[in-house]
Amino acid sequence: MSEHNFPAAIAIDGPAASGKTTVGKMLADRLGYLFLDTGSMYRAATFAALQRGVDIDNELAIVALAEQIDIEITNADEQTDGYYYLVYVDGEDVTQAIRTQVVDRHVSQVSAYAGVRQQMVKLQRQYGERGRVVMVGRDIGTVVLPQAPLKLYIIASAEERARRRWLERQAKGDSTPYETILADVIRRDKIDSGREHSPLRPAEDAVIIDSSGRDPDLVLEEILRLSCFTMP
Ligand code: CDP
């Protein structure tokens, strides 16, 4: 497929646990593109703040921390313990630690700070400049890569998204109840969509894909049927 003139950058956005990471990773693998899940960067900054005891309400301190830490993401060739990639903060492997309920609780507050976003967007654009990239997040089509030739916005009902996240967590031995996860998904969506800087919303030219009731394989098929993949 890589001989084709496919879109050089693909932006995928959508609310929490909408399946964008799974489908984005599958699409990147299919095309031989780099995959970048930008949520993991906001999660890494949040985890670092919690670990180092930096007050989440202290915007200046959080921004200073985000500027100071070194976040590294390495694409794992195979799924490692169910993770598609490994995340390091200042050399420490935080891949599992950033996917916990405590990080879920604070990440939307940290990512609402303009200074944090500025720092992360700078790093994300560096990845974007290399081309042949699938980038996943909340503001990729609107802010990070507004020139991306293909923008997707993946949605699903809150209940279904919470159920998927619950199953994911169960498989990893995390027994957080479904109700807690549902409440968190709804709360995060509200903060992410309502914030002043780079709120979650589809770009005007984004293709909306509803993943409700459909396996990632089927969602991927729908994406690959788009004209940019089928027309020579
Ligand atoms: O995997 P899930 O959909 O639960 O979340 P995520 O993609 O890992 O993102 C975690 C949080 O980071 C989101 O709830 C947003 O608050 C923030 N985020 C953001 O603000 N901008 C992005 N481009 C990506 C994530």
mmCIF file of C-alpha atoms and ligand atoms in Angstrom, residues 15-18 20-21 37-40 42-43 99 107-108 111 117 124 136-140 165 188 192 195, ligand 1:
data_model
loop_
_atom_site.group_PDB
_atom_site.id
_atom_site.type_symbol
_atom_site.label_atom_id
_atom_site.label_comp_id
_atom_site.label_asym_id
_atom_site.label_seq_id
_atom_site.Cartn_x
_atom_site.Cartn_y
_atom_site.Cartn_z
ATOM 1 C CA PRO A 15 -13.705 11.873 23.019
ATOM 2 C CA ALA A 16 -12.276 9.597 25.710
ATOM 3 C CA ALA A 17 -12.063 5.884 24.875
ATOM 4 C CA SER A 18 -13.772 6.288 21.500
ATOM 5 C CA LYS A 20 -9.246 6.203 18.227
ATOM 6 C CA THR A 21 -6.011 4.796 19.623
ATOM 7 C CA ASP A 37 -0.890 8.971 20.675
ATOM 8 C CA THR A 38 -0.676 12.521 22.005
ATOM 9 C CA GLY A 39 -2.850 11.695 25.046
ATOM 10 C CA SER A 40 0.089 9.718 26.403
ATOM 11 C CA TYR A 42 -0.496 14.777 28.632
ATOM 12 C CA ARG A 43 -0.783 11.670 30.778
ATOM 13 C CA ARG A 99 -3.066 4.533 32.394
ATOM 14 C CA VAL A 107 -5.196 14.687 33.238
ATOM 15 C CA SER A 108 -7.918 16.959 31.866
ATOM 16 C CA SER A 111 -4.078 19.536 29.746
ATOM 17 C CA ARG A 117 -0.405 22.561 25.625
ATOM 18 C CA GLN A 124 3.887 16.876 18.426
ATOM 19 C CA VAL A 136 -4.296 10.785 17.684
ATOM 20 C CA GLY A 137 -5.701 13.203 20.286
ATOM 21 C CA ARG A 138 -8.271 15.942 20.881
ATOM 22 C CA ASP A 139 -6.962 18.907 18.858
ATOM 23 C CA ILE A 140 -4.847 17.309 16.151
ATOM 24 C CA ARG A 165 -12.342 1.163 28.960
ATOM 25 C CA ARG A 188 -13.305 14.398 31.084
ATOM 26 C CA ASP A 192 -12.014 18.695 27.264
ATOM 27 C CA ARG A 195 -11.915 24.404 27.954
HETATM 28 O O1 CDP B 1 -7.384 7.218 25.962
HETATM 29 P P1 CDP B 1 -8.358 8.281 26.336
HETATM 30 O O2 CDP B 1 -9.258 8.612 25.216
HETATM 31 O O3 CDP B 1 -9.043 8.019 27.624
HETATM 32 O O4 CDP B 1 -7.550 9.599 26.681
HETATM 33 P P2 CDP B 1 -6.177 10.095 26.073
HETATM 34 O O5 CDP B 1 -6.275 10.183 24.602
HETATM 35 O O6 CDP B 1 -5.070 9.280 26.658
HETATM 36 O O7 CDP B 1 -6.103 11.587 26.648
HETATM 37 C C1 CDP B 1 -6.094 11.851 28.030
HETATM 38 C C2 CDP B 1 -6.449 13.300 28.245
HETATM 39 O O8 CDP B 1 -5.404 14.117 27.694
HETATM 40 C C3 CDP B 1 -7.721 13.800 27.596
HETATM 41 O O9 CDP B 1 -8.872 13.577 28.400
HETATM 42 C C4 CDP B 1 -7.436 15.280 27.399
HETATM 43 O O10 CDP B 1 -7.701 16.004 28.588
HETATM 44 C C5 CDP B 1 -5.939 15.307 27.159
HETATM 45 N N1 CDP B 1 -5.557 15.439 25.750
HETATM 46 C C6 CDP B 1 -5.577 16.706 25.186
HETATM 47 O O11 CDP B 1 -5.962 17.656 25.838
HETATM 48 N N2 CDP B 1 -5.148 16.891 23.907
HETATM 49 C C7 CDP B 1 -4.725 15.860 23.169
HETATM 50 N N3 CDP B 1 -4.288 16.095 21.926
HETATM 51 C C8 CDP B 1 -4.727 14.563 23.706
HETATM 52 C C9 CDP B 1 -5.169 14.373 24.998
#
